Short mmCIF file of C-alpha atoms and ligand atoms in Angstrom, two decimals:
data_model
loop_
_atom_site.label_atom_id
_atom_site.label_comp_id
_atom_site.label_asym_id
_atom_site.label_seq_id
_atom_site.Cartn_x
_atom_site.Cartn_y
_atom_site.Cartn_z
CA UNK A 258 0.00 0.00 0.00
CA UNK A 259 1.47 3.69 -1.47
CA UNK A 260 1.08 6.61 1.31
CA UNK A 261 -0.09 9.54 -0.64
CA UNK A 262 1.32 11.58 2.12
CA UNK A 263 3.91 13.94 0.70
CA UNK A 264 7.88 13.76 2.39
CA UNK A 265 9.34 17.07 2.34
CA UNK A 266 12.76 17.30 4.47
CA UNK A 267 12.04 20.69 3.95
CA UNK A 268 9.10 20.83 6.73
CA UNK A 269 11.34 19.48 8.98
CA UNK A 270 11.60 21.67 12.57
CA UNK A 271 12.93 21.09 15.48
CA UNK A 272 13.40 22.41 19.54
CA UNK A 273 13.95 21.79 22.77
CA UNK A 274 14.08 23.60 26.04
CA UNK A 275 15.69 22.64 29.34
CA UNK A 276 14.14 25.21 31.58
CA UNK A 277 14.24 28.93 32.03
CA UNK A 278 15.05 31.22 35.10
CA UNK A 279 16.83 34.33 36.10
CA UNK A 280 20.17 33.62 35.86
CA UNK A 281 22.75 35.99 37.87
CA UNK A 282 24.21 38.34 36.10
CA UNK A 283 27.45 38.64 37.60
CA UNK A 284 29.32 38.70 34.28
CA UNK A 285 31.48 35.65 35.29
CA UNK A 286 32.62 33.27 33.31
CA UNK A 287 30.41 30.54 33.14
CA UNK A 288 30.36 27.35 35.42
CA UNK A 289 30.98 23.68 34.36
CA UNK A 290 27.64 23.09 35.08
CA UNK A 291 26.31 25.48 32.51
CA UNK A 292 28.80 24.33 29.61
CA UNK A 293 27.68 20.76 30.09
CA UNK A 294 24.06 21.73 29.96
CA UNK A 295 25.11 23.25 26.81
CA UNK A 296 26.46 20.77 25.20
CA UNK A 297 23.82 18.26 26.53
CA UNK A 298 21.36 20.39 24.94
CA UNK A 299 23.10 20.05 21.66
CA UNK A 300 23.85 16.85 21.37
CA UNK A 301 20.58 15.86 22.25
CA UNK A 302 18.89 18.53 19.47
CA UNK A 303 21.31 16.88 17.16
CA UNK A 304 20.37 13.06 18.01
CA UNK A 305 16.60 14.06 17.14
CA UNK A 306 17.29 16.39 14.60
CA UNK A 307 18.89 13.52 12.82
CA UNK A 308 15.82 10.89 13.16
CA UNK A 309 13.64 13.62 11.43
CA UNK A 310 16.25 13.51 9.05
CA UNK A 311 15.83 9.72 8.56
CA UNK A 312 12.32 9.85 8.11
CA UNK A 313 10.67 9.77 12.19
CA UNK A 314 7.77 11.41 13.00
CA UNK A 315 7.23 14.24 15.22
CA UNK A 316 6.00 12.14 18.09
CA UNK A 317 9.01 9.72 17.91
CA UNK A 318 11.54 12.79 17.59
CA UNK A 319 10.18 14.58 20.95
CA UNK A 320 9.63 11.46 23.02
CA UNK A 321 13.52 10.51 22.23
CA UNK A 322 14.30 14.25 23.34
CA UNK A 323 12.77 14.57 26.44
CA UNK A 324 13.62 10.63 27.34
CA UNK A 325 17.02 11.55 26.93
CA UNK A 326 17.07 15.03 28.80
CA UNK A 327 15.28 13.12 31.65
CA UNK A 328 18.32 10.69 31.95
CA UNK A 329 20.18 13.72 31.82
CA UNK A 330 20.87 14.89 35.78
CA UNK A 331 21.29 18.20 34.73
CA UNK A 332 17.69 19.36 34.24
CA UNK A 333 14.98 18.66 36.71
CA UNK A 334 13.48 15.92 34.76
CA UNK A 335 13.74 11.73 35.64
CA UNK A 336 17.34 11.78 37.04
CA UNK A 337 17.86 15.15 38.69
CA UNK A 338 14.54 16.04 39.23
CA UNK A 339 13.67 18.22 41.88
CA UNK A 340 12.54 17.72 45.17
CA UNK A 341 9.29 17.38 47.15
CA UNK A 342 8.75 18.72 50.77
CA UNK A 343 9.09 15.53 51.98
CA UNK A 344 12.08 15.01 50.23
CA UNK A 345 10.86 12.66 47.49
CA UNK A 346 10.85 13.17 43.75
CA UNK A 347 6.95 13.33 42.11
CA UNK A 348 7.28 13.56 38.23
CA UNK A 349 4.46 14.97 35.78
CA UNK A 350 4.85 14.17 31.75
CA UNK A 351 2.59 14.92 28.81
CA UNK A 352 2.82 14.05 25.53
CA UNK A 353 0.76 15.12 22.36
CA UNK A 354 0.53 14.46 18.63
CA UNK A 355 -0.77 17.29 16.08
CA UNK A 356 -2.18 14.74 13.62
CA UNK A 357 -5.44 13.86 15.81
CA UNK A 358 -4.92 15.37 19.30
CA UNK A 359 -3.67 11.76 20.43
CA UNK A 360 -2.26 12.46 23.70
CA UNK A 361 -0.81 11.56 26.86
CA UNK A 362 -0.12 12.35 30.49
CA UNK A 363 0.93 11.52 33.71
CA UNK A 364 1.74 13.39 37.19
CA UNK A 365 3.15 12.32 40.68
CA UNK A 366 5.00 9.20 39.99
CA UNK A 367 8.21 8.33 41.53
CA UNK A 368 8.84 4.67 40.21
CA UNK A 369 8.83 4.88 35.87
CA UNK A 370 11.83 5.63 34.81
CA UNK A 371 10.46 7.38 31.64
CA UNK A 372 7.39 9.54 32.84
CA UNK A 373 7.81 10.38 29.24
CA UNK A 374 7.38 7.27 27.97
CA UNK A 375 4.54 6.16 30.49
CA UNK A 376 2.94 9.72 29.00
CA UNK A 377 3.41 7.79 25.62
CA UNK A 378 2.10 4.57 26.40
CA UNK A 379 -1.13 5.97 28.05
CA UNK A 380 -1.73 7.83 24.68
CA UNK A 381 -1.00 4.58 22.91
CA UNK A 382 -2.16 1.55 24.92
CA UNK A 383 -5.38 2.92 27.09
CA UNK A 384 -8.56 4.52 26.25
CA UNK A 385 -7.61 7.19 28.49
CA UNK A 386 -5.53 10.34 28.58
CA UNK A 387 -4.16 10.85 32.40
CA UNK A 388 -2.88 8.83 35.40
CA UNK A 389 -1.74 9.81 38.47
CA UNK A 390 -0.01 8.09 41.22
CA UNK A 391 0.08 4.57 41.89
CA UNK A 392 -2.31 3.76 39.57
CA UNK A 393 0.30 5.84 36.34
CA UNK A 394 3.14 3.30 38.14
CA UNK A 395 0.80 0.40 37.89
CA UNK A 396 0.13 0.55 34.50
CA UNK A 397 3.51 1.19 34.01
CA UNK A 398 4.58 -2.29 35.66
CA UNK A 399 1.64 -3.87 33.66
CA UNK A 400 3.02 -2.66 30.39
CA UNK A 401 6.37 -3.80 31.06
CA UNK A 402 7.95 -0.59 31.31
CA UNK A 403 10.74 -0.31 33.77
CA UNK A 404 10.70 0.38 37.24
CA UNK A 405 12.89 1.76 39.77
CA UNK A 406 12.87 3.31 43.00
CA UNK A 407 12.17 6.71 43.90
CA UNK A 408 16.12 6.87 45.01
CA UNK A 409 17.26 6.64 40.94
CA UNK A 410 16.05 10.08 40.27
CA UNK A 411 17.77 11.80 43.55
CA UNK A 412 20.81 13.43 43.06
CA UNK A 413 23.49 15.53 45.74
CA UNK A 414 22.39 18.49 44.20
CA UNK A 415 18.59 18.49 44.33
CA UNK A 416 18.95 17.33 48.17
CA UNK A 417 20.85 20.47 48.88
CA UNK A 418 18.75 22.56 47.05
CA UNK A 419 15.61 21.02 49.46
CA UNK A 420 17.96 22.02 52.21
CA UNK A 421 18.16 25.67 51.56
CA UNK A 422 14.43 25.53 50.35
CA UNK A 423 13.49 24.38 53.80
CA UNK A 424 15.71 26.77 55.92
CA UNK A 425 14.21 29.77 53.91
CA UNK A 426 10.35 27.93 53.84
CA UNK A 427 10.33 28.87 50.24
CA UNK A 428 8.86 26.83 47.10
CA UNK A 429 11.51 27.19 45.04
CA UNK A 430 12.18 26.40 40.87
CA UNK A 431 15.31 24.92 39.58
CA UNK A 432 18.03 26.85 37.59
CA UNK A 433 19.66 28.35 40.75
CA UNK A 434 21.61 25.25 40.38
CA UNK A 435 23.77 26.54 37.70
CA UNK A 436 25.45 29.47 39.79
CA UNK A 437 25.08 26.71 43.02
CA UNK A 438 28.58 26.14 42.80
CA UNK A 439 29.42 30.05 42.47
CA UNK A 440 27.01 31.38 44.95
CA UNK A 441 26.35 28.07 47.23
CA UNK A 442 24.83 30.12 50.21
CA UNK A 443 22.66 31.94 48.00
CA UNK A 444 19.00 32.07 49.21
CA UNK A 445 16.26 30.22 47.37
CA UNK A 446 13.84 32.47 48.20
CA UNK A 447 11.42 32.19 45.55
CA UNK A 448 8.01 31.90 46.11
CA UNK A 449 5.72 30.53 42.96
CA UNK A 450 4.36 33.91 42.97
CA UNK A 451 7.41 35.91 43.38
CA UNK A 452 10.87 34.17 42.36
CA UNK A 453 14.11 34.46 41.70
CA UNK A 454 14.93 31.22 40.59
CA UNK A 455 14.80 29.01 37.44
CA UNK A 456 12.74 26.21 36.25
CA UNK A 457 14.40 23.59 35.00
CA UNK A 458 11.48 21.31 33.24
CA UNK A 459 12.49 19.97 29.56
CA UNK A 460 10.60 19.52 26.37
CA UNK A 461 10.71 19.76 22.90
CA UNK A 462 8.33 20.33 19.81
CA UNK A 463 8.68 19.25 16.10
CA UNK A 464 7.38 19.21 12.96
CA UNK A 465 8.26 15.92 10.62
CA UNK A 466 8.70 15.40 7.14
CA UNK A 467 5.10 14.70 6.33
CA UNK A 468 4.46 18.06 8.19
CA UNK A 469 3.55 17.09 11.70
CA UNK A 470 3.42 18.52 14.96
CA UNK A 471 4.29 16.96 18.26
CA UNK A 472 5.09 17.85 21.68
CA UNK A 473 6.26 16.60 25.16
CA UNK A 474 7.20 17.75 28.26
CA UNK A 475 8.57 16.60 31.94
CA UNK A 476 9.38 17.97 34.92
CA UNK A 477 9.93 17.49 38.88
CA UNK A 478 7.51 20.50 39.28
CA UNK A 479 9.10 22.75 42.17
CA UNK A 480 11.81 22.22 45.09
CA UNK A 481 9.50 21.91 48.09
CA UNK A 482 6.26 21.86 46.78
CA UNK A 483 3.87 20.17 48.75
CA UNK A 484 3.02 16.73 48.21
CA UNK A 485 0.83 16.16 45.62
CA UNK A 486 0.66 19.40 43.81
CA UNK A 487 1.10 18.79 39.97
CA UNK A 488 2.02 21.99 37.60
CA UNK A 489 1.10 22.92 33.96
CA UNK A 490 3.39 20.15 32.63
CA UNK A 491 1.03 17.36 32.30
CA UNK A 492 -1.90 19.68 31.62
CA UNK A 493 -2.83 18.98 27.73
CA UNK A 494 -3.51 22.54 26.38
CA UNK A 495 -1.09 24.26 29.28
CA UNK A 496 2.34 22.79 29.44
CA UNK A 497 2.13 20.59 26.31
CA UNK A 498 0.36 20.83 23.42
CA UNK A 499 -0.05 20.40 19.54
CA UNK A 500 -2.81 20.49 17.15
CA UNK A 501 -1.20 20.38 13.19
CA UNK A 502 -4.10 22.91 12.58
CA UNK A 503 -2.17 25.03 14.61
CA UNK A 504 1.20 24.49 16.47
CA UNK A 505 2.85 22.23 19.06
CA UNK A 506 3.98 23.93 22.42
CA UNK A 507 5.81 23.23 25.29
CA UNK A 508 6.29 25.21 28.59
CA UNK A 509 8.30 25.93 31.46
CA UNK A 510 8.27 28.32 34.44
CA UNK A 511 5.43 28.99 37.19
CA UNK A 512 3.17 25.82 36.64
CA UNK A 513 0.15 27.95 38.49
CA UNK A 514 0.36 31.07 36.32
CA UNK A 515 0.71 29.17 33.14
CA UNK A 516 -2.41 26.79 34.28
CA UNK A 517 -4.25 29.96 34.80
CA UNK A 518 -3.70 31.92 31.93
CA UNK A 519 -4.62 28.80 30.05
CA UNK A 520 -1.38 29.03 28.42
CA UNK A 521 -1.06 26.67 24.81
CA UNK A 522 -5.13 26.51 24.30
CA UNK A 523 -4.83 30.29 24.31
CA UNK A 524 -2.19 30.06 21.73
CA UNK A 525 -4.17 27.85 19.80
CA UNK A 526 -7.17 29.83 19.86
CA UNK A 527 -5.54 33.05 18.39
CA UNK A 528 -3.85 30.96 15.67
CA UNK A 529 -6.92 28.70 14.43
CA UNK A 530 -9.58 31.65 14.81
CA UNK A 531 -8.02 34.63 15.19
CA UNK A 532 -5.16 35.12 12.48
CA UNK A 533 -2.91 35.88 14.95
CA UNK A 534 1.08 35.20 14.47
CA UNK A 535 2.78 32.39 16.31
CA UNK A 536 4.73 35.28 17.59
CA UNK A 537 1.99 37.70 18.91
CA UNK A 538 -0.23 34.88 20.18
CA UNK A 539 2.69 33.66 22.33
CA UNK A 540 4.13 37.04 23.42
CA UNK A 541 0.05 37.50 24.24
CA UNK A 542 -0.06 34.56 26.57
CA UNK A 543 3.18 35.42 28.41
CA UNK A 544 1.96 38.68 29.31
CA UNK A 545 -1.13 36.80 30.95
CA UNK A 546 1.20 34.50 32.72
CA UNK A 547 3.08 37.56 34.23
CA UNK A 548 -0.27 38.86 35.10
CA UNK A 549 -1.03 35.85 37.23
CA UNK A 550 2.40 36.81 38.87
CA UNK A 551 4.89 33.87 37.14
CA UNK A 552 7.75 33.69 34.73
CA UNK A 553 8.75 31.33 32.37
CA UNK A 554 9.23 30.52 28.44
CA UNK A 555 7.94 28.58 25.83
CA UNK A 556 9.22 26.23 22.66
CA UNK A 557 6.30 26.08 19.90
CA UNK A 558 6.72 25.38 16.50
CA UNK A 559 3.34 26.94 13.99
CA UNK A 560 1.68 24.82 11.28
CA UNK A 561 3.86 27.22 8.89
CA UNK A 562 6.65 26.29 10.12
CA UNK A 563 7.60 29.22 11.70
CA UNK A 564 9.60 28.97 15.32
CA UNK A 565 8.99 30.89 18.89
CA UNK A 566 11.41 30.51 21.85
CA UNK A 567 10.04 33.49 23.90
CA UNK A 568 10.76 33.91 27.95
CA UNK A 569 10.27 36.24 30.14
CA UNK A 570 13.20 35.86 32.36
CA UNK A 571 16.33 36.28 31.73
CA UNK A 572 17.40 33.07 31.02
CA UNK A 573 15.63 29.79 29.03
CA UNK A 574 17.89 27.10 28.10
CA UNK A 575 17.19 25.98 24.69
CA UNK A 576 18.25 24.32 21.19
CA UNK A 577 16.64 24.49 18.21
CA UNK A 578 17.15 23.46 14.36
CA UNK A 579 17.03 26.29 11.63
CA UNK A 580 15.51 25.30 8.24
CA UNK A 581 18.89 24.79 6.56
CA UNK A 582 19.82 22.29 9.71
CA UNK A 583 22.12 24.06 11.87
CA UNK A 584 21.38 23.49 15.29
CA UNK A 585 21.66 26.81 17.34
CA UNK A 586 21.82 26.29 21.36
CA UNK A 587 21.18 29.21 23.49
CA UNK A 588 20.90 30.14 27.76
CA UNK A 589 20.63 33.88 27.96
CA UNK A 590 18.60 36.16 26.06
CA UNK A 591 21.39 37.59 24.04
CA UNK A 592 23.40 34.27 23.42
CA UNK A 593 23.47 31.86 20.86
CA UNK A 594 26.06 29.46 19.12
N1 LIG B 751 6.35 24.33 34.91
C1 LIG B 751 6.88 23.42 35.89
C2 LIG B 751 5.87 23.25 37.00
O1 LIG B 751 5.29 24.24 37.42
C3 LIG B 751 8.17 23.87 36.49
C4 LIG B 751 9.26 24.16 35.51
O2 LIG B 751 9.01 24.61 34.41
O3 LIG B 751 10.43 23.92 35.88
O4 LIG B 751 5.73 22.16 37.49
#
């Protein structure tokens, strides 16, 4: 059986975030930490840019992305995620396919090594579209997926960052991390409404061959958030999102303000009835997110093809593919190689 579906390497987009934040700007050269998030950040981009290239869909290129930046200890994601108040990791995932709105989620699970790929598999293998809890990491063991404890995702560095979350009673998002080693006693005093920290969550958006969209997302959520809470991440049409009649999205920053303002359906809505640009519908729903008091960023890739990486901190780690294949990786507002 012939597809009539036309291949165009041409369509092909790619990019992926690992977080944004406010970074210090101390004009230091920059740490370890943030070269190897760098280059982590390529190398991934590259790795999926390069199975678009062979002919994968959208969905397979962004599930490899984000599986591989949550075995990455680097962002808060799988290994490296942040921390809970009770000092235990709960990770949300979503997952989302432009073709049909097939899509995937699940939040506070501690024991699939993937959330991503448990995102996947409910998408795939159940008549549903979100678990949580012991009943995500049951169908998880029932699938076959693997399993580990809670302990595989904990790193030295999320533990300390609990620590000085605690002592300062503040709910605090990731990215602090990469000036940890510069600035170790400095506060984390952010509250979700009011930060100055970073986020940390990873995801990535594409457009294929055959010109469709996909996103995914995971995260750890936020260093001493209360047990239980779940952020915009494995919200379908908030964190993660894509509709080919529109454009695939993925988010990072305050989970709460993004939830409220709605964040990708708003997006979507501007673009599918409104005319609005990519670029004006996203810049549109950031200002509502700073109007419910958070900060953050977004990757999102339009129907057209055209590509948004806006924040509205200072920093938002990020890599994306141009149209004639470079891949470009970026931290700061101003920076980009
Ligand atoms: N958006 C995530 C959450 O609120 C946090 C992040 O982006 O790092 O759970």
């Amino acid at each position: 059986m012939t597809s009539n579906v036309q291949v165009d390497r041409s369509l092909i987009r790619f990019a992926l975030h690992g977080g944004a934040g406010d970074l210090a700007e101390d004009g230091a050269a920059e740490s370890q930490m943030l070269r190897d998030s760098r280059a982590a950040l390529r190398r991934i981009a590259e790795e999926a840019f390069a199975e678009l290239q062979r002919g994968a869909s959208a969905l397979d290129a962004v599930t490899l992305a984000v599986e591989r930046l949550e075995q990455c200890p680097l962002f808060n994601a799988g290994v490296g995620a942040v921390l809970n108040r009770a000092g235990q990791p709960e990770l949300d995932a979503a997952i989302m396919r432009g073709e049909d709105r097939g899509c995937g989620a699940v939040a506070g699970i501690a024991r699939v090594q993937s959330p991503v790929r448990l995102a996947r598999a409910v998408m795939e293998q159940t008549p549903h579209v979100m678990f949580a809890g012991i009943g995500a990491e049951q169908l998880a063991q029932s699938l076959g997926m693997p399993i580990v404890e809670p302990a595989y995702f904990i790193t030295p560095l999320r533990v300390q960052q609990l620590q000085q979350a605690r002592r300062s009673g503040s709910i605090s998002l990731d990215h602090d991390d990469q000036d940890a080693d510069k600035h170790a006693d400095a506060k984390l005093e952010a509250q979700t409404e009011n930060t100055t920290g970073g986020f940390g969550t990873v995801g990535a958006v594409a457009r294929d061959a055959r010109g469709h969209l996909a996103a995914a997302t995971s995260t750890g959520g936020l260093t001493n958030k209360l047990p239980g809470r779940i952020g915009d991440t494995p919200l379908i049409g908030v964190g993660t999102f894509a509709d080919d009649r529109s454009c695939a999205i993925s988010c990072t920053g305050t989970g709460e303000a993004f939830i409220k303002a709605g964040f990708a359906n708003a997006i979507h809505a501007r673009l599918a009835w409104s005319g609005w640009t990519l670029e004006n519908a996203c810049a549109e729903a950031l200002a509502s997110v700073r109007d419910y008091g958070g900060r953050g960023g977004c990757i999102a890739i339009g129907n057209d093809g055209s590509l948004q990486l806006p924040f509205n901190s200072n920093a938002m780690y990020r890599a994306w593919a141009e149209a004639d294949g470079r891949i470009y990786v970026a931290v700061r507002a101003s920076d980009a190689d």
